[in-house]
PDB file of C-alpha atoms and ligand atoms in Angstrom:
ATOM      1  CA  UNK A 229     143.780  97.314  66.154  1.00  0.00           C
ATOM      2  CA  UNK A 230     142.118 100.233  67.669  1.00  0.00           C
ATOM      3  CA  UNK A 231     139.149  99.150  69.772  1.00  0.00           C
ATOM      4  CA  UNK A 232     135.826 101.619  69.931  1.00  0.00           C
ATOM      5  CA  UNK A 233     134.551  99.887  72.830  1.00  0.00           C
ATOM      6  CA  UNK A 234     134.360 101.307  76.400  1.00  0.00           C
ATOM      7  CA  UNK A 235     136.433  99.555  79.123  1.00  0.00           C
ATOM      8  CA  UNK A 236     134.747  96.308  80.850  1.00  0.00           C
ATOM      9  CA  UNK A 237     133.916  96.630  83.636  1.00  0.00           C
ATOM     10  CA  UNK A 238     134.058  93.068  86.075  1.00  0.00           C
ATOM     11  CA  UNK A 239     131.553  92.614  88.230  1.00  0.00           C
ATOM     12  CA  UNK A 240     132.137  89.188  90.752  1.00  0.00           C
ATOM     13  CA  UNK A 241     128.278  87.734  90.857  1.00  0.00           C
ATOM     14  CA  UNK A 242     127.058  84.883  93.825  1.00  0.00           C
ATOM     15  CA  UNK A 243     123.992  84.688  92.060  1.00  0.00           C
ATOM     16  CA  UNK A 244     125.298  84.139  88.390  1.00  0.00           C
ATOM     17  CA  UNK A 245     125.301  80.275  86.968  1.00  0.00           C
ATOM     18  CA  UNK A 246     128.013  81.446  83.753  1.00  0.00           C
ATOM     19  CA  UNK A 247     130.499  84.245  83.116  1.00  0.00           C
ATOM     20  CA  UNK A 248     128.267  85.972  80.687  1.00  0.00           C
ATOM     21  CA  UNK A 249     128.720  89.819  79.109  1.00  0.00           C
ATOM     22  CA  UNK A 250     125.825  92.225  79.276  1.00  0.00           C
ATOM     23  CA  UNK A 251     126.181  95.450  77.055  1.00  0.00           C
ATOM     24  CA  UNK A 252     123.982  98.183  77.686  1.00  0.00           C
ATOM     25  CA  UNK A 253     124.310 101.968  75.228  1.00  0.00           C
ATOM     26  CA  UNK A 254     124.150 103.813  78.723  1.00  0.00           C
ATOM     27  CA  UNK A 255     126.069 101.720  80.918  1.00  0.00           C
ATOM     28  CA  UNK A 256     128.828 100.041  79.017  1.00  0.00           C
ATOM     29  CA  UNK A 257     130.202  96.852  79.129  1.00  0.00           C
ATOM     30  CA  UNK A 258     130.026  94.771  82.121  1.00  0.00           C
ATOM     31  CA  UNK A 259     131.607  91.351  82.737  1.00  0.00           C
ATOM     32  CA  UNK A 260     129.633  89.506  84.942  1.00  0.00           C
ATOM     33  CA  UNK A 261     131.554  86.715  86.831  1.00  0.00           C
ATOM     34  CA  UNK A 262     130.000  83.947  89.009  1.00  0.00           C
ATOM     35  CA  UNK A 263     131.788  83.186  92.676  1.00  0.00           C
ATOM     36  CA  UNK A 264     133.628  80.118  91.179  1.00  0.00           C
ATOM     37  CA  UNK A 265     135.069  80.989  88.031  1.00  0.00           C
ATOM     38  CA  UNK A 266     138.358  82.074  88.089  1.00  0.00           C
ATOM     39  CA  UNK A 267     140.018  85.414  86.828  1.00  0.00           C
ATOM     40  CA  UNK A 268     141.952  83.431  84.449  1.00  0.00           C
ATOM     41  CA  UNK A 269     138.554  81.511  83.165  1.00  0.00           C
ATOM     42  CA  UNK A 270     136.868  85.307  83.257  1.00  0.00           C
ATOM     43  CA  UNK A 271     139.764  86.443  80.985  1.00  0.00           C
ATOM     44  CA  UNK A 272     139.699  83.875  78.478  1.00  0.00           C
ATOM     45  CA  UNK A 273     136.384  84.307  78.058  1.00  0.00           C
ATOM     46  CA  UNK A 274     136.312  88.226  77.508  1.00  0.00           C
ATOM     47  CA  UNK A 275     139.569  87.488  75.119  1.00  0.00           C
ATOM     48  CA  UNK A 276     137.274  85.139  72.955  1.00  0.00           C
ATOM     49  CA  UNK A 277     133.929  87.555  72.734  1.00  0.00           C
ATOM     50  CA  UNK A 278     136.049  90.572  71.627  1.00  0.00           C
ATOM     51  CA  UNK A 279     134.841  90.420  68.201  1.00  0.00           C
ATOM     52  CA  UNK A 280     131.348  89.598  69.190  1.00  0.00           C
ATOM     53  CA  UNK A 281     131.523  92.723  71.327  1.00  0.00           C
ATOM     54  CA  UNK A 282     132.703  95.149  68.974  1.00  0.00           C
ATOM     55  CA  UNK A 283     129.915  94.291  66.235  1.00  0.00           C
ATOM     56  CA  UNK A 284     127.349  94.231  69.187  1.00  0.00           C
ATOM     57  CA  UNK A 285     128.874  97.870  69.938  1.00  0.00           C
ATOM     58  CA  UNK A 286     128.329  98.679  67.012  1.00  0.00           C
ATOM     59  CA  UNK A 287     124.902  97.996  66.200  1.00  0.00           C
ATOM     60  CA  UNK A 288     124.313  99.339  69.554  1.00  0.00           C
ATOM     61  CA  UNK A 289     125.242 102.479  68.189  1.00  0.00           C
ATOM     62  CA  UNK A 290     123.149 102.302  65.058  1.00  0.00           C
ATOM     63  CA  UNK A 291     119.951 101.074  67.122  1.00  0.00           C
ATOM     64  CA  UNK A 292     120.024 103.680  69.586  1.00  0.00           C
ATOM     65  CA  UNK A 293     122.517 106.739  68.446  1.00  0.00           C
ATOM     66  CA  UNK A 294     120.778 109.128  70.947  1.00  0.00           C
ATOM     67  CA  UNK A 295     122.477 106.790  73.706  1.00  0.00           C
ATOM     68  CA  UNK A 296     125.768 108.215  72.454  1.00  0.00           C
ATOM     69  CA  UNK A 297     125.151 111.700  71.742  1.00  0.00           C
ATOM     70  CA  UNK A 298     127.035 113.953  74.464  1.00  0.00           C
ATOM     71  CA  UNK A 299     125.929 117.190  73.138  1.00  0.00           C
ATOM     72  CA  UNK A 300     124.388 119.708  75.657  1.00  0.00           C
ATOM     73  CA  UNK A 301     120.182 119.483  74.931  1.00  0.00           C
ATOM     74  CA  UNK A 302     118.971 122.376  73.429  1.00  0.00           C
ATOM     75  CA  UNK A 303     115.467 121.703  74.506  1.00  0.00           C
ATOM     76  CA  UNK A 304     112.847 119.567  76.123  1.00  0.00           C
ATOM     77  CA  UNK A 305     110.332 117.713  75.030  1.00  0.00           C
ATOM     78  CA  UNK A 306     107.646 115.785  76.754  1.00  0.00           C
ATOM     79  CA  UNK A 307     105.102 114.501  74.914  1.00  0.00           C
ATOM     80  CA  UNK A 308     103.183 112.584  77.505  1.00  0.00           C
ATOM     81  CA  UNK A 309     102.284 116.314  79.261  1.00  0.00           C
ATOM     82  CA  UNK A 310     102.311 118.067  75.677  1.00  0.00           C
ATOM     83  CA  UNK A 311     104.972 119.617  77.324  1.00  0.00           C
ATOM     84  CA  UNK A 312     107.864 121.908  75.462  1.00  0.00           C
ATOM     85  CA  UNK A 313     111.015 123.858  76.532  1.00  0.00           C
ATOM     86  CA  UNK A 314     113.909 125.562  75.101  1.00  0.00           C
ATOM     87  CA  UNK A 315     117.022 125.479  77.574  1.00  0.00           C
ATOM     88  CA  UNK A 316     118.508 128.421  78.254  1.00  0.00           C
ATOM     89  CA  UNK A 317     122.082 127.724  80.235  1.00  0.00           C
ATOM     90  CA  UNK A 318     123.995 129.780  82.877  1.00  0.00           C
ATOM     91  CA  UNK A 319     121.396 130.940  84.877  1.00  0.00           C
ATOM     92  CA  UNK A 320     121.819 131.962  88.547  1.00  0.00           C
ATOM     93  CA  UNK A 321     118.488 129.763  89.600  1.00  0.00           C
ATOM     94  CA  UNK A 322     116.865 126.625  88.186  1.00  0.00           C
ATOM     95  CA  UNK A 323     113.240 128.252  86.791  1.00  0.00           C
ATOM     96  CA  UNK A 324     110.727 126.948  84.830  1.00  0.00           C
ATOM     97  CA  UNK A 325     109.644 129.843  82.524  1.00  0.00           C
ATOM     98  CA  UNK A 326     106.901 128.303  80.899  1.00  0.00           C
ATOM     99  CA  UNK A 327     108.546 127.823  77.485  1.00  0.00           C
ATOM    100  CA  UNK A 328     111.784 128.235  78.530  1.00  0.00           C
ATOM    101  CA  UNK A 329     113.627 126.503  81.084  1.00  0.00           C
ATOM    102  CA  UNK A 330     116.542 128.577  83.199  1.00  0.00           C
ATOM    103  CA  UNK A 331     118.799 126.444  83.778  1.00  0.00           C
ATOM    104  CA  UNK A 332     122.310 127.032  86.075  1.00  0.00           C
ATOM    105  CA  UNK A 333     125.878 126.455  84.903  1.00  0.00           C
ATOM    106  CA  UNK A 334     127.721 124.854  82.027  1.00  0.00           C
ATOM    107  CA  UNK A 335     125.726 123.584  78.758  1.00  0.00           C
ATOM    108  CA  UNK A 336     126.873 119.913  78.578  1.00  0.00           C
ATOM    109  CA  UNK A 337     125.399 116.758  78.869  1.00  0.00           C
ATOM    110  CA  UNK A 338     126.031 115.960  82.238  1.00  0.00           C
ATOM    111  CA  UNK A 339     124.962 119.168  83.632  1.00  0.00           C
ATOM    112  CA  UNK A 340     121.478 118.809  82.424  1.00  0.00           C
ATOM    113  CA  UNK A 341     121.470 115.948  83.725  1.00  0.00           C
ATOM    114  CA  UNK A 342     122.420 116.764  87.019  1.00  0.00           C
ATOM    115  CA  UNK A 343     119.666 119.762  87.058  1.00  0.00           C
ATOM    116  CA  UNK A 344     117.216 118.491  85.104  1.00  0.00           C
ATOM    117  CA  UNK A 345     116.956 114.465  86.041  1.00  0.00           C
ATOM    118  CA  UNK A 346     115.471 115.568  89.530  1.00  0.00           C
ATOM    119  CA  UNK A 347     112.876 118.072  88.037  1.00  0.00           C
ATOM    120  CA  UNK A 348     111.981 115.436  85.787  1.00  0.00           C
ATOM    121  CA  UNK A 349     111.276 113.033  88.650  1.00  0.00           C
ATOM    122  CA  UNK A 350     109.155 115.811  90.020  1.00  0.00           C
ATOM    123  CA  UNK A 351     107.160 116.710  86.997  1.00  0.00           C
ATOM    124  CA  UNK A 352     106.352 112.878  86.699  1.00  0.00           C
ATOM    125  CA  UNK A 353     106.131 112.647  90.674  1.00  0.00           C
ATOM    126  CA  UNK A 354     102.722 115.453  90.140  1.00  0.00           C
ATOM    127  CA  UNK A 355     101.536 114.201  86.783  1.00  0.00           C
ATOM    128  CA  UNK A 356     101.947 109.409  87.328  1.00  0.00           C
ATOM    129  CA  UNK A 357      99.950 108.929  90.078  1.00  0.00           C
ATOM    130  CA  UNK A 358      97.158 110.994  88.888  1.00  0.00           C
ATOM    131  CA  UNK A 359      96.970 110.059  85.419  1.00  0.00           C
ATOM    132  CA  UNK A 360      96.965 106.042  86.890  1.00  0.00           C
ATOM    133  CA  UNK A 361      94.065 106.825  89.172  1.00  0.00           C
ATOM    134  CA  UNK A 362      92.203 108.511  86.045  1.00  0.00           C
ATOM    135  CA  UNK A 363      93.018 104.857  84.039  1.00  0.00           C
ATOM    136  CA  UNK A 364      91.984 102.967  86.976  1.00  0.00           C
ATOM    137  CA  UNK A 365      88.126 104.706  86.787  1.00  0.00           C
ATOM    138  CA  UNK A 366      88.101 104.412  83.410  1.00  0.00           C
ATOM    139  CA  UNK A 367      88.477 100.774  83.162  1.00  0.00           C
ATOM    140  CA  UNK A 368      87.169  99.886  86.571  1.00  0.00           C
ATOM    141  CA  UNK A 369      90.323  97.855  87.192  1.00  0.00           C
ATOM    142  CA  UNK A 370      90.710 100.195  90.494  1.00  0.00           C
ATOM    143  CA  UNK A 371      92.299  97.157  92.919  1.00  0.00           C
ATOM    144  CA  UNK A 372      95.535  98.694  93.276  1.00  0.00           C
ATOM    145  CA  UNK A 373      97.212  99.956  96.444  1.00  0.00           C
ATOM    146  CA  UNK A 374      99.487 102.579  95.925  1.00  0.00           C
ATOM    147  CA  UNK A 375     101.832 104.656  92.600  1.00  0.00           C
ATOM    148  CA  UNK A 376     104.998 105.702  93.417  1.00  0.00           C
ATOM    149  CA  UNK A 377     107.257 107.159  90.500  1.00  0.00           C
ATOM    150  CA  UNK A 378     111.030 105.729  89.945  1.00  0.00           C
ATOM    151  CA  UNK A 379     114.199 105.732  88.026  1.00  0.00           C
ATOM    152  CA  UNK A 380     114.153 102.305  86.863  1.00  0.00           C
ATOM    153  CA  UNK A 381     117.504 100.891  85.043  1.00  0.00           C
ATOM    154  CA  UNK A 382     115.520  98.155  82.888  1.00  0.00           C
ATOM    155  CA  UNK A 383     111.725  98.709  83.170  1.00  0.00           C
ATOM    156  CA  UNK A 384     109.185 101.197  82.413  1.00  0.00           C
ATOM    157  CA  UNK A 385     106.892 100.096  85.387  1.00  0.00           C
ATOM    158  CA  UNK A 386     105.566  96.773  87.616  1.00  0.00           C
ATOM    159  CA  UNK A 387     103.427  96.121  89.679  1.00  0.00           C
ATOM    160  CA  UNK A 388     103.948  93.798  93.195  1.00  0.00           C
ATOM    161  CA  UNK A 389     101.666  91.050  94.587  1.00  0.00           C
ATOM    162  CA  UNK A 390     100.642  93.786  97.510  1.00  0.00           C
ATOM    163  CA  UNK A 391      99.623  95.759  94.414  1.00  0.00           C
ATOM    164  CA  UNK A 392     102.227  98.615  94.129  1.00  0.00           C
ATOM    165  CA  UNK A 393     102.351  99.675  90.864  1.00  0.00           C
ATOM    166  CA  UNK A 394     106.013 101.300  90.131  1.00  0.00           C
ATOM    167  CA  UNK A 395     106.270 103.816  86.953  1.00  0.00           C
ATOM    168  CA  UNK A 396     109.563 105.232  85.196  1.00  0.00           C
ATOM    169  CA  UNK A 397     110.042 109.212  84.956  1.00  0.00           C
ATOM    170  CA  UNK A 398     111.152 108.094  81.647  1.00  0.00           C
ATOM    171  CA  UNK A 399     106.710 107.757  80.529  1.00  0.00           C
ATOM    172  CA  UNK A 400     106.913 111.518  80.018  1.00  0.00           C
ATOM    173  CA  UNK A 401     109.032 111.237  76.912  1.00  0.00           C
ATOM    174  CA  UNK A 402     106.123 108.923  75.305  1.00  0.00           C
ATOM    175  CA  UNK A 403     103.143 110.071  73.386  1.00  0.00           C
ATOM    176  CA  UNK A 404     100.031 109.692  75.938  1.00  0.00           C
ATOM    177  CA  UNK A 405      98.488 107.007  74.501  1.00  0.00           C
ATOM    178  CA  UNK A 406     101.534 104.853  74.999  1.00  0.00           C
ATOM    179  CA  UNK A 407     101.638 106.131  78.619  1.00  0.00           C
ATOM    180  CA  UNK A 408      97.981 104.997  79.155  1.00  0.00           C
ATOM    181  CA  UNK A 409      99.004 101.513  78.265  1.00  0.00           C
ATOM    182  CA  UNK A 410     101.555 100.921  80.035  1.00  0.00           C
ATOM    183  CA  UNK A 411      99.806 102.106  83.329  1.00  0.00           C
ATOM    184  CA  UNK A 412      97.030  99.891  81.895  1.00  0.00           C
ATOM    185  CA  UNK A 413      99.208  96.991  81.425  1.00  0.00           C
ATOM    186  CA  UNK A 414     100.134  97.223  85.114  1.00  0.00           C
ATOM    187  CA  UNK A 415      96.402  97.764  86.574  1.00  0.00           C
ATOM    188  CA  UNK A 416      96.225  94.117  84.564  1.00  0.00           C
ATOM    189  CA  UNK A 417      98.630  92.780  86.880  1.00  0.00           C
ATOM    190  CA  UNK A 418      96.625  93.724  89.656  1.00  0.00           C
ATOM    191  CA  UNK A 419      94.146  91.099  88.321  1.00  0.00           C
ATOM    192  CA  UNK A 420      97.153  88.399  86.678  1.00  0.00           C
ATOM    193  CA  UNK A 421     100.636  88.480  87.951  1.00  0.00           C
ATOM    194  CA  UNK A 422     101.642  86.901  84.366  1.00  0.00           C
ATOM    195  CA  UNK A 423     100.940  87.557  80.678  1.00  0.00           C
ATOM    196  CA  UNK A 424      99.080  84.732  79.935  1.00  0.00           C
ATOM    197  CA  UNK A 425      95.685  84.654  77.846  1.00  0.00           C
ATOM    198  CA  UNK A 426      93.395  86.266  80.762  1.00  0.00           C
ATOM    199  CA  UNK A 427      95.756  88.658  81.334  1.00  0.00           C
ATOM    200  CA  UNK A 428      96.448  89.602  77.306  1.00  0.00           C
ATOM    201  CA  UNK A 429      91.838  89.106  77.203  1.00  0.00           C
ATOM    202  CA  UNK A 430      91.730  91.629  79.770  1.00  0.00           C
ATOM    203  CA  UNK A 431      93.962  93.982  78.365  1.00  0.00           C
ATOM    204  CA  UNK A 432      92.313  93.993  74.643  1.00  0.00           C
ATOM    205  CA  UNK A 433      88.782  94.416  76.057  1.00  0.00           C
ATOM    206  CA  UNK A 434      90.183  98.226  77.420  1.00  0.00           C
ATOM    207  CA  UNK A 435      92.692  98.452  74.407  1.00  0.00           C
ATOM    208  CA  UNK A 436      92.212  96.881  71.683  1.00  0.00           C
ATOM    209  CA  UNK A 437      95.487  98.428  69.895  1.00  0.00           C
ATOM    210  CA  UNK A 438      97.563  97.443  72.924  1.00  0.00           C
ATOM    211  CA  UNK A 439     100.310  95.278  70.669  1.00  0.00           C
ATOM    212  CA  UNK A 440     101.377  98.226  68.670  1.00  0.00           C
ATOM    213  CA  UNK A 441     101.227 100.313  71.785  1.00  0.00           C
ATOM    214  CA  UNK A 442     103.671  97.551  73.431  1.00  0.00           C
ATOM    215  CA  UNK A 443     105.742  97.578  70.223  1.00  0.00           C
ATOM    216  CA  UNK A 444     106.177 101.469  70.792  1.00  0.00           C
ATOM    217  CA  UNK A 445     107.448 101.263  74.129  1.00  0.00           C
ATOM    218  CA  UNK A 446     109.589  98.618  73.340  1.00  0.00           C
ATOM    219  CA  UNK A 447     111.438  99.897  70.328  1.00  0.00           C
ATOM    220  CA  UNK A 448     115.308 100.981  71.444  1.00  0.00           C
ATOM    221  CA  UNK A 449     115.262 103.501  74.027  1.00  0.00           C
ATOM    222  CA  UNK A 450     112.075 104.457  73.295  1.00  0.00           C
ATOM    223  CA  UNK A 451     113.207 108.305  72.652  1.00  0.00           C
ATOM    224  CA  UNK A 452     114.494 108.931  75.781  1.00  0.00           C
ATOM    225  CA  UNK A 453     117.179 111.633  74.843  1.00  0.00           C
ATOM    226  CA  UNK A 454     121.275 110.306  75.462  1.00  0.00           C
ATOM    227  CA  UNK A 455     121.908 112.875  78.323  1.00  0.00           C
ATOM    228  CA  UNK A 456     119.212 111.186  80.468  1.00  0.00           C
ATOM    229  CA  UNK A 457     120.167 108.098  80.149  1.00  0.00           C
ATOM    230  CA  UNK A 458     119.441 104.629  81.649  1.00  0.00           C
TER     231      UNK A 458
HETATM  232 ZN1   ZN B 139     103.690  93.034  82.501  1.00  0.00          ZN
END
């Protein structure tokens, strides 16, 4: 039978307790296998998921279709900035035209990528830090020590014990409101390192409408286009 899934790739693990399979839209398939276990063990085990992993796969693909799409963008939109472009391909220099976007060589999926991932990281690089600082006077919660903007496989932000608070470039694809709470949600931290009943207290006294917010950000990929990617 003709598989649909993407090859496996093994990954040998000291810190893993199980052979176990993680499946991600963006990444694939990966087989992660602790020191001990053997390649035969590792292989019986992929042989007996290979069912499981072809309806997970598949409902992958239903949950989060953008993941899959490999189609050139034809624009971009940022809600969090209220922020829209139409891409215009095969320009000599990368140039922000106000509502258009010049963008240099092929149109495909990986090429935006290449030129537009690191303008995205700059956009959000100019816009994070400030917007967290406005939050931070608006709720008084103002104990935090530095922003810095990343590309996060698995998280839209954290914040450390030294009070670092760490944002994904990926906020600029949410509506604003959803971008407030999550820096919210991580000024919180600054006063609980856990989301336990201060910490959820604190958070609906300065947003009262924070579950549906967290629901929002949650939700599959949280409509971060395919071509960006995790
Ligand atoms: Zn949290």
């Amino acid at each position: 039978m003709a598989s649909a899934l993407p090859a496996v790739k093994w990954r040998r693990s000291p810190r893993a307790k199980r052979i176990k399979l993680a499946l991600c839209p963006w990444r694939g398939i990966e087989l992660v296998v602790p020191k001990r276990a053997s390649t035969a063990q590792a292989q019986a085990f992929l042989d007996s998921r290979r069912e499981w992993m072809e309806k997970s796969w598949a409902r992958l693909k239903r949950q989060v279709p953008e993941a899959f799409e490999s189609a050139a963008p034809e624009d971009l939109i940022l809600p969090a900035i209220w922020r829209a472009w139409r891409l215009v391909y095969g320009q000599s220099d990368f140039r922000d035209r106000g509502d258009e976007l010049h963008v240099p060589g092929e149109p495909t999926a990986a090429n935006a990528a290449g030129q537009l991932k690191p303008w995205l990281m700059a956009q959000a690089r100019s816009q994070l830090p400030v917007w967290t600082r406005r939050v931070a006077a608006r709720s008084g919660l103002t104990d935090f020590k530095r922003v810095q903007v990343r590309d996060q496989r698995t998280r839209w932000g954290s914040c450390s014990a030294r009070g670092t608070i760490s944002l994904n470039f990926r906020l600029l694809f949410h509506r604003p409101a959803v971008v407030d709470y999550l820096i919210l949600h991580e000024l919180c931290h600054t006063r609980h390192m856990n989301h336990g009943p201060k910490f959820q207290a604190l958070l609906s006294r300065h947003e009262p409408d924070w579950r549906a917010l967290d629901a929002e950000l949650s939700h599959g990929s949280g409509g971060v286009p395919g071509w960006v990617g995790w």
